[in-house]
PDB file of C-alpha atoms in Angstrom:
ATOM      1  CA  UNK A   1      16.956 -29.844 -44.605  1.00 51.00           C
ATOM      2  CA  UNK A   2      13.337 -30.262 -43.845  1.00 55.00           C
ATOM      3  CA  UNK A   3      11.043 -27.642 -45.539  1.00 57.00           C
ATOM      4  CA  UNK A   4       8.850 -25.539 -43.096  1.00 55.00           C
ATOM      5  CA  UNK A   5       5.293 -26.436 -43.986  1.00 60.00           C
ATOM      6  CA  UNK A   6       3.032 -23.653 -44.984  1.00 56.00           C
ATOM      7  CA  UNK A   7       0.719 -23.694 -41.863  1.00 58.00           C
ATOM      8  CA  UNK A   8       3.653 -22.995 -39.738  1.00 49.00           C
ATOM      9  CA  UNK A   9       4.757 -19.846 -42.230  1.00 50.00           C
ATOM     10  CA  UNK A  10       0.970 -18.456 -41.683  1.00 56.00           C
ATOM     11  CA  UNK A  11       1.054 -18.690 -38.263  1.00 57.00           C
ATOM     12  CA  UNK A  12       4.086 -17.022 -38.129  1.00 54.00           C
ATOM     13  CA  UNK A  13       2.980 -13.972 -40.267  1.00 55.00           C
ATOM     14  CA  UNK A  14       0.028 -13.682 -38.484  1.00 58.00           C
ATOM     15  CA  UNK A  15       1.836 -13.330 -35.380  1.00 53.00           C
ATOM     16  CA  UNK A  16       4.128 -11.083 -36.762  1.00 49.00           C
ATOM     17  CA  UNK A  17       0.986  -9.076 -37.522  1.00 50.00           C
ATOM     18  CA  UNK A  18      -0.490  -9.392 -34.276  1.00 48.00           C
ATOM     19  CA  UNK A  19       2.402  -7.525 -32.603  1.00 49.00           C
ATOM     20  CA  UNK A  20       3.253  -4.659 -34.943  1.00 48.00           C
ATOM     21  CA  UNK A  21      -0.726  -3.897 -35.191  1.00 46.00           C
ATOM     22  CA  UNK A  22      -2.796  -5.325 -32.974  1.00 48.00           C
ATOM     23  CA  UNK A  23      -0.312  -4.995 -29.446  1.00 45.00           C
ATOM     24  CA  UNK A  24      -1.724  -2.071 -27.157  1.00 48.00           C
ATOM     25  CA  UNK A  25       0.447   1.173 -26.189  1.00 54.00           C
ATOM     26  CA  UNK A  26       2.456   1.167 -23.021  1.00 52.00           C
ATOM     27  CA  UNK A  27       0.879   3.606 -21.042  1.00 60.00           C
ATOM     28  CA  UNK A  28       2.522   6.860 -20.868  1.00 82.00           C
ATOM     29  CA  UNK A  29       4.064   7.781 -16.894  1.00 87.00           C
ATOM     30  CA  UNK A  30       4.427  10.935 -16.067  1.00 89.00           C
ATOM     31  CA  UNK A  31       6.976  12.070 -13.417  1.00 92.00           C
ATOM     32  CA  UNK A  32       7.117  15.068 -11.210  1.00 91.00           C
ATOM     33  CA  UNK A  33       8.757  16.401  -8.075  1.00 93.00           C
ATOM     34  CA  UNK A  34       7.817  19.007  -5.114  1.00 92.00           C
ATOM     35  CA  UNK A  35       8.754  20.065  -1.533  1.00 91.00           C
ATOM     36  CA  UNK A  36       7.226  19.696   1.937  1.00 87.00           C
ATOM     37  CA  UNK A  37       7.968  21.470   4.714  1.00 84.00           C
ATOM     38  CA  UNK A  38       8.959  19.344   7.018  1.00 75.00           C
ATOM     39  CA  UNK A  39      10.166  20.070  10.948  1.00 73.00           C
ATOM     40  CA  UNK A  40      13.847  18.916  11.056  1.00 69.00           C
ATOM     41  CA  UNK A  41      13.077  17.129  14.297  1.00 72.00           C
ATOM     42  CA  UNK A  42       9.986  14.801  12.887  1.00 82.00           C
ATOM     43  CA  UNK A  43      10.465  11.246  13.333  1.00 86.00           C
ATOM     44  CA  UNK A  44       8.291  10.425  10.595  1.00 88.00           C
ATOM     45  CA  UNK A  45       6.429  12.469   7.803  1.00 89.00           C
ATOM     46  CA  UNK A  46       2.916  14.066   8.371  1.00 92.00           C
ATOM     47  CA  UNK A  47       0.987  11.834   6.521  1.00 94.00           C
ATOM     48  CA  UNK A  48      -2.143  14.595   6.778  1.00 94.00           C
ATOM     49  CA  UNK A  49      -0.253  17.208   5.600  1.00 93.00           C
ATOM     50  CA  UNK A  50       1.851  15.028   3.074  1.00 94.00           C
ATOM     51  CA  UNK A  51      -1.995  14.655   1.577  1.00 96.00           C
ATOM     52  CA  UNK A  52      -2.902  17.905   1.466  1.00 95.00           C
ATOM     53  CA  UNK A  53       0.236  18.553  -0.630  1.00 94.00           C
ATOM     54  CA  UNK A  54       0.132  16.057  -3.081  1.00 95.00           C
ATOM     55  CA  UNK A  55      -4.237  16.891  -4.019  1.00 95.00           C
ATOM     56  CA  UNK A  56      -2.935  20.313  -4.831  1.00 93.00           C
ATOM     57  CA  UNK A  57       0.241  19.641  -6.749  1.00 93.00           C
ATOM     58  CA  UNK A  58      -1.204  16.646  -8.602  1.00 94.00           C
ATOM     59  CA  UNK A  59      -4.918  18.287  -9.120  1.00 93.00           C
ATOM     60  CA  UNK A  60      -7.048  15.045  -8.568  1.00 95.00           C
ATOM     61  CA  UNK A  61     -10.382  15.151  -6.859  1.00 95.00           C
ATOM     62  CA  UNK A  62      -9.882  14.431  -3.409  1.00 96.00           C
ATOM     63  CA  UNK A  63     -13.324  12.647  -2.731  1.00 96.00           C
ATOM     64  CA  UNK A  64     -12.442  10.012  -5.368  1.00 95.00           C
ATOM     65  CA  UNK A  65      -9.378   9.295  -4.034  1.00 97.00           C
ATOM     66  CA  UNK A  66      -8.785   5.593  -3.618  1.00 97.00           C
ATOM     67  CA  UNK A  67      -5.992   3.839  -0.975  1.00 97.00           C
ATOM     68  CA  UNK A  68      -4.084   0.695  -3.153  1.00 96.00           C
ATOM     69  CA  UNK A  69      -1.048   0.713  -0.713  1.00 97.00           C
ATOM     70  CA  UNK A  70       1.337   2.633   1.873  1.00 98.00           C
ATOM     71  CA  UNK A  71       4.465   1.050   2.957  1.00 97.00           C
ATOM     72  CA  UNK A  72       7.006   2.430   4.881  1.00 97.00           C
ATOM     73  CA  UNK A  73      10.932   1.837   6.313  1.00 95.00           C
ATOM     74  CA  UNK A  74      11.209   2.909   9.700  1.00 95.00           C
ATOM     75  CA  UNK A  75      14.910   2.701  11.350  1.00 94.00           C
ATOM     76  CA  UNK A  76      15.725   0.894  14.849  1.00 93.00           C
ATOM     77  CA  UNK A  77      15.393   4.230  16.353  1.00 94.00           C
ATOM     78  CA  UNK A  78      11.875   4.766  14.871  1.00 94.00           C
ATOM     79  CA  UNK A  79      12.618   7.161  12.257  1.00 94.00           C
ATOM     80  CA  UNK A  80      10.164   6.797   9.311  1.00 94.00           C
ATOM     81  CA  UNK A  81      13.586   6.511   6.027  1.00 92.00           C
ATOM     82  CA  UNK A  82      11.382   5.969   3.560  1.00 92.00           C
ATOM     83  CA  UNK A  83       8.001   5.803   2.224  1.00 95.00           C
ATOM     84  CA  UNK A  84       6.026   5.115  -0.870  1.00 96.00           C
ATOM     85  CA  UNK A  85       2.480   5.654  -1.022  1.00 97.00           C
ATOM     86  CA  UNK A  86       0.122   4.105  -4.164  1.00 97.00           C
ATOM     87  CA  UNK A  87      -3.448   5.449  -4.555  1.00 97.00           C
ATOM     88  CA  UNK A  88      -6.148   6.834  -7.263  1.00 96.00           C
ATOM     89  CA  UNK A  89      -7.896   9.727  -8.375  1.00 96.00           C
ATOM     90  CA  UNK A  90      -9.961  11.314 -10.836  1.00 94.00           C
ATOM     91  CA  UNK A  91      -9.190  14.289 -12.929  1.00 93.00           C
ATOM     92  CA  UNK A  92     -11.118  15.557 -15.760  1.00 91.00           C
ATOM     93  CA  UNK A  93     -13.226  12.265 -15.983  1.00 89.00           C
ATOM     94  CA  UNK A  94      -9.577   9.782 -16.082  1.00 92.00           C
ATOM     95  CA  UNK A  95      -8.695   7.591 -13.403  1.00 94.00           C
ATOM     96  CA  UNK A  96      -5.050   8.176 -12.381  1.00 95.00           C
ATOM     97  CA  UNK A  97      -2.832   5.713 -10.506  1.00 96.00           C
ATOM     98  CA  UNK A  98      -0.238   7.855  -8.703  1.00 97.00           C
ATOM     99  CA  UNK A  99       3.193   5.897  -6.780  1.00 97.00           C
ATOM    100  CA  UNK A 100       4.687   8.712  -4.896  1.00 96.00           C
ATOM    101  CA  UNK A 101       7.781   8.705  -2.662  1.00 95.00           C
ATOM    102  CA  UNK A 102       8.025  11.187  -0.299  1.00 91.00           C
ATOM    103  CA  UNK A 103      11.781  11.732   1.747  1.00 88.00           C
ATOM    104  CA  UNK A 104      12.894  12.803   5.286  1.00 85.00           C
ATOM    105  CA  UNK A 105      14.230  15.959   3.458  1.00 86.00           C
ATOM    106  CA  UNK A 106      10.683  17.174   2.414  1.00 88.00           C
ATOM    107  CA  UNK A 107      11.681  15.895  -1.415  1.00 91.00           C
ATOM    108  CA  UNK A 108       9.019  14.508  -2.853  1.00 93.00           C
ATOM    109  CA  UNK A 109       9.042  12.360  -6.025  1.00 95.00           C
ATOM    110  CA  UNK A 110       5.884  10.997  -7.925  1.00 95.00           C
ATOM    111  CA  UNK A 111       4.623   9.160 -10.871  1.00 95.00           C
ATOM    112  CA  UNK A 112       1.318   9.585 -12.637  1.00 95.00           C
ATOM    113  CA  UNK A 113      -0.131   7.267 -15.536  1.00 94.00           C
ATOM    114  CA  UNK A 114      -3.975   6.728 -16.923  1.00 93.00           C
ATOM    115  CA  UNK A 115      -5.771   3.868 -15.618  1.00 88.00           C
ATOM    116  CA  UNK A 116      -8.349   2.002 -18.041  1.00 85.00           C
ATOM    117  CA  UNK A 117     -10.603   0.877 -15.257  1.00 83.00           C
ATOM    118  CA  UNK A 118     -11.693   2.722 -12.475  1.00 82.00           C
ATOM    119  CA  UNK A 119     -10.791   1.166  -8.821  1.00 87.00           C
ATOM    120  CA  UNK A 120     -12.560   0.998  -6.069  1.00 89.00           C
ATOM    121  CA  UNK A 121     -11.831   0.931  -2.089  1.00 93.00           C
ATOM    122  CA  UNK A 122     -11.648   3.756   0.733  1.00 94.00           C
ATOM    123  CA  UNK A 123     -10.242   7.077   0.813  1.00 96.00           C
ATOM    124  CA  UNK A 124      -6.292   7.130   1.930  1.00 97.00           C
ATOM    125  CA  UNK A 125      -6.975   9.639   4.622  1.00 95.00           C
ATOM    126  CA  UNK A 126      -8.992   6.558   6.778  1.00 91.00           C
ATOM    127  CA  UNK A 127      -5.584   4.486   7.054  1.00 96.00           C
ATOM    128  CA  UNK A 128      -2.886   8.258   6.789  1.00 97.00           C
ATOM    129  CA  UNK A 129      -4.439   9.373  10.017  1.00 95.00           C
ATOM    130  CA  UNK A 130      -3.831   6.666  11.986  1.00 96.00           C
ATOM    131  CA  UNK A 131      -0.427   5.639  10.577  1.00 95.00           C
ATOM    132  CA  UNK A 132       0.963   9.046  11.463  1.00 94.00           C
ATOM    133  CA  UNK A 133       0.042   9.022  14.807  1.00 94.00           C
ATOM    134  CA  UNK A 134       1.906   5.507  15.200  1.00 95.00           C
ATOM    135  CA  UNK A 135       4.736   5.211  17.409  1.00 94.00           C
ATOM    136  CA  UNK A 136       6.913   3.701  15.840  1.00 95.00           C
ATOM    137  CA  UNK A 137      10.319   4.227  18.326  1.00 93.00           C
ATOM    138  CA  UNK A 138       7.809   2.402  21.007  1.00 92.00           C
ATOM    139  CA  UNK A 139       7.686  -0.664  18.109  1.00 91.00           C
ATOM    140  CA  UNK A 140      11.131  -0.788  17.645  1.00 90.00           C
ATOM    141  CA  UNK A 141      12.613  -0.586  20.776  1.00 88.00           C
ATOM    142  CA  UNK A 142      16.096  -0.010  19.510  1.00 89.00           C
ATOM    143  CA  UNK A 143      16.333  -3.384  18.696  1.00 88.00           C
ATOM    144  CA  UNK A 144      16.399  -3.613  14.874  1.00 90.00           C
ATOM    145  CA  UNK A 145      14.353  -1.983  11.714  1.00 94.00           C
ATOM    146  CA  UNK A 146      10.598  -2.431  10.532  1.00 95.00           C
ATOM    147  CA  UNK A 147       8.046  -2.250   7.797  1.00 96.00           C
ATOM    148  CA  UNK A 148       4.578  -1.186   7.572  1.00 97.00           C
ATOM    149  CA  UNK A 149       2.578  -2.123   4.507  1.00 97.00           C
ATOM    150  CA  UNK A 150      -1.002  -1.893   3.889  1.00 97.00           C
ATOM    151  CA  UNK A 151      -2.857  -4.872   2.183  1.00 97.00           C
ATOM    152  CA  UNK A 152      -6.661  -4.578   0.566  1.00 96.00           C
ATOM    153  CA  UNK A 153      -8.869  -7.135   1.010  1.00 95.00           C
ATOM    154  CA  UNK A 154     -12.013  -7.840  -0.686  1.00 93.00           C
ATOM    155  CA  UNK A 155     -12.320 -11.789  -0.236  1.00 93.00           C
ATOM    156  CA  UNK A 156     -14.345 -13.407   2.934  1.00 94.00           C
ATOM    157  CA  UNK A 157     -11.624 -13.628   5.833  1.00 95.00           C
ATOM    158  CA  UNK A 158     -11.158 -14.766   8.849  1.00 96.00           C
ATOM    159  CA  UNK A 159      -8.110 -13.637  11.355  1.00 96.00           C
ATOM    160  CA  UNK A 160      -7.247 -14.952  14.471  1.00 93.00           C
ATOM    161  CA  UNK A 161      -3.780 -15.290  16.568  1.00 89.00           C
ATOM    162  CA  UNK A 162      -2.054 -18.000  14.050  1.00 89.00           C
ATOM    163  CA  UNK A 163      -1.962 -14.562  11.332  1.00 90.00           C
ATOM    164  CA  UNK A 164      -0.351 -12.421  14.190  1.00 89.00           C
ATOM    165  CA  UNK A 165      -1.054  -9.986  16.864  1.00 94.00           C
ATOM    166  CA  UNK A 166      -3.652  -8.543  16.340  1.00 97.00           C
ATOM    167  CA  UNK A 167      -4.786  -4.944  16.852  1.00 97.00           C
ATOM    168  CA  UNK A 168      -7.400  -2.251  16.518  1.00 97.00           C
ATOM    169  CA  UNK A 169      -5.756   1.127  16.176  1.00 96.00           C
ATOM    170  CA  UNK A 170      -7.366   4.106  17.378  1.00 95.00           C
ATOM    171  CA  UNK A 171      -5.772   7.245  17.518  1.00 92.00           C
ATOM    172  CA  UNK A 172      -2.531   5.750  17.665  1.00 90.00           C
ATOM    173  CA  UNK A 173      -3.678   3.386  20.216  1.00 94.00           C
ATOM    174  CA  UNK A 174      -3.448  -0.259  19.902  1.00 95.00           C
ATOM    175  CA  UNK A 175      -6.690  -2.444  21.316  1.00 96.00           C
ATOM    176  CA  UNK A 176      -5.847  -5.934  21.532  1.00 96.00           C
ATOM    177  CA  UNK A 177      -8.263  -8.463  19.380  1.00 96.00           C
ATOM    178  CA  UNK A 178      -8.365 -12.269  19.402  1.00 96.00           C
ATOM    179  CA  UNK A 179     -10.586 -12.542  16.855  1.00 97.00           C
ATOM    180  CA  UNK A 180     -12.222 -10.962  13.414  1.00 97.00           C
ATOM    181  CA  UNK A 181     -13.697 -11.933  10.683  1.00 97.00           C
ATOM    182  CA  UNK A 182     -14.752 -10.262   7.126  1.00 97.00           C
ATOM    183  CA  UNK A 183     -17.503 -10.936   5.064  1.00 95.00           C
ATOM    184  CA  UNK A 184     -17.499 -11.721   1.112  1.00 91.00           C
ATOM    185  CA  UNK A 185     -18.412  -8.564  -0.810  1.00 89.00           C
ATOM    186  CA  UNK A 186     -16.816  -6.272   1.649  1.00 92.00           C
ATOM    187  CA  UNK A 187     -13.158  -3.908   1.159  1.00 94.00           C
ATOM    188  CA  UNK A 188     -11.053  -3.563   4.086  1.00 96.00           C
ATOM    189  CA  UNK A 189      -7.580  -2.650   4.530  1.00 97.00           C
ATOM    190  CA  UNK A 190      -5.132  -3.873   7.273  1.00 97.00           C
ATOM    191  CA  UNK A 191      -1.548  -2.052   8.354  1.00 97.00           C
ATOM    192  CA  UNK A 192       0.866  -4.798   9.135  1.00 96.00           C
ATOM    193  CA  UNK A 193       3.815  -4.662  11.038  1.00 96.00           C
ATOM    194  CA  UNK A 194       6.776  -6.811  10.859  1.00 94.00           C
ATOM    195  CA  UNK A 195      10.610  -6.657  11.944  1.00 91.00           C
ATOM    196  CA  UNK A 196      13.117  -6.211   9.479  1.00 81.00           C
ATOM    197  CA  UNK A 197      15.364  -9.326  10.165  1.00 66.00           C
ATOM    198  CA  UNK A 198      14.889 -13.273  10.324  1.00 51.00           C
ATOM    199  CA  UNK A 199      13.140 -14.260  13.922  1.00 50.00           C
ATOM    200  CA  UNK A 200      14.866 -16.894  15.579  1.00 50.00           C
ATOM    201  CA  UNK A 201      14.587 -20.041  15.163  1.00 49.00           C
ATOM    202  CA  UNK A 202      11.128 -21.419  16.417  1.00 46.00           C
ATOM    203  CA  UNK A 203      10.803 -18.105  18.281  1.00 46.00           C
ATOM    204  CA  UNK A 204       7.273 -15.896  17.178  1.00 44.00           C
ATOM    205  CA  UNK A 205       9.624 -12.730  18.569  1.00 47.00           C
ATOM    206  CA  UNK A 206      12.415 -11.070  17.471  1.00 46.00           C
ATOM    207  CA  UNK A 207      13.806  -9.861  21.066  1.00 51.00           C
ATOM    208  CA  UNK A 208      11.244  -8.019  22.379  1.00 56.00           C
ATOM    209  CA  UNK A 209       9.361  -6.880  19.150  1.00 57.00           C
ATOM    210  CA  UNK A 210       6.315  -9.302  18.025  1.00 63.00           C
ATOM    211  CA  UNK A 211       7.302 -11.141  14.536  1.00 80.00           C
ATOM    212  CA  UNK A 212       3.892  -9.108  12.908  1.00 89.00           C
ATOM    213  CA  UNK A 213       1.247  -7.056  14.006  1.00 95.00           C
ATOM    214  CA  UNK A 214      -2.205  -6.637  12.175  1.00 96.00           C
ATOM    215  CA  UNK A 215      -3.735  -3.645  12.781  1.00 97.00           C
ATOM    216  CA  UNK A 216      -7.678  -2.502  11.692  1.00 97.00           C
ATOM    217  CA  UNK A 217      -8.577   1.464  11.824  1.00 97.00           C
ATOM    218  CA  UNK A 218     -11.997   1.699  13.619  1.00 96.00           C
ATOM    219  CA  UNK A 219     -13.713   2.020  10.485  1.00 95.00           C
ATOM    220  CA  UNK A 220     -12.556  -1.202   8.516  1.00 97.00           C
ATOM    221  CA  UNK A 221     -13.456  -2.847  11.965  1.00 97.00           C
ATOM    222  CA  UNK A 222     -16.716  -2.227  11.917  1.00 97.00           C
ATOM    223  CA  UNK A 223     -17.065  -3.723   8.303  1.00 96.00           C
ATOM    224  CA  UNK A 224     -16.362  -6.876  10.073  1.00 97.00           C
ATOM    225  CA  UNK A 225     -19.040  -9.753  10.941  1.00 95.00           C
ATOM    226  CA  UNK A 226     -17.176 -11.314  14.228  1.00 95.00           C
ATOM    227  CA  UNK A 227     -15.016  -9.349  16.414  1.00 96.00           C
ATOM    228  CA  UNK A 228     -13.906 -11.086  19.625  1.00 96.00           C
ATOM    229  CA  UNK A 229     -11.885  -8.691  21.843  1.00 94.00           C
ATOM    230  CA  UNK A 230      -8.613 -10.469  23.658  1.00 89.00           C
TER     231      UNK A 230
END
């Protein structure tokens, strides 16, 4: 049996070392819970009021609120099932990441852990407003189930019809766009839409439903350096 050579023993104290001393803490996630009142006969949650909710139960400055990401289930029927919501906030000087998952039953469940770095990007209301007043039942048709996520985007981009449809929304209404572009330097969020099961074969639809839809609020639009209207 071959003897383990005495560089190999050093490295492995040292690593050994390394990880009991030197390996930084998990950081600590705190949970919590509260209750909405929600109208028995809402399709989908009141994003605006879900807000107003959350800055007073979690006690984070609302103007340094920061948007990372909304996604939500919505059912062939266009009820909203599920939604989880991912954003920032500042209390007492600390940068908080929050993941919160509100429920059609006005349950709402929520996580909240220290962030090390401060983030930076626009204030969830900008994107909340106009994803409440979406309708979703006239996206889904009855024909099958949907997400929504939001993406943030910070590198120089350029969208056009081979990335999807593509929308502005406005008030809930959906402007058709050919074309947009985004500088370098510049944070915009879209809202994309997509069906919940495989589009046929060398189809771009799933029945009647488009296979995604990119949508821009009016004010990430106007961040943009090219918009060509369809």
């Amino acid at each position: 049996m071959k003897k383990i050579p005495l560089i190999v023993w050093i490295i492995l104290i040292c690593l050994v070392l390394v990880h009991y001393f030197y390996t930084p803490d998990v950081p600590e996630i705190a949970t919590g819970a509260m209750v909405i009142d929600l109208d028995p006969g809402e399709r989908q949650p009141d994003l605006m009021h879900l807000w107003d909710a959350l800055v007073h139960e979690q006690g984070f400055a609302n103007e340094s609120a920061v948007l990372i990401q909304l996604n939500q289930f919505v059912d062939k029927d266009g009820v909203v099932q599920c939604t989880l919501a991912r954003y920032s906030g500042g209390v007492d000087g600390e940068q908080h990441f929050y993941e919160t998952y509100p429920y059609p039953s006005g349950n709402v469940l929520y996580k909240d852990q220290i962030l090390e770095f401060p983030l930076e990007g626009a204030h969830p209301l900008a994107v909340f407003r106009e994803a409440t007043l979406i309708d979703f039942a006239d996206l889904t048709r009855g024909e099958c189930n949907i997400t929504l996520k939001t993406f943030k985007h910070e590198i120089e981009k350029e969208y056009n019809e081979t990335h999807g449809d593509l929308y502005i929304l406005s008030q809930g209404s959906l402007r058709p766009l050919r074309e947009a572009a985004f500088p370098g330097g510049t944070c915009w969020y879209t809202i994309e839409i997509a069906p919940e099961v495989p589009r046929p074969e060398g189809s771009s639809v799933t029945g009647n439903i488009p296979d995604r839809l990119i949508l821009f609020t009016e004010q990430d639009i106007a961040l943009a350096d090219t918009v060509v209207y369809a």
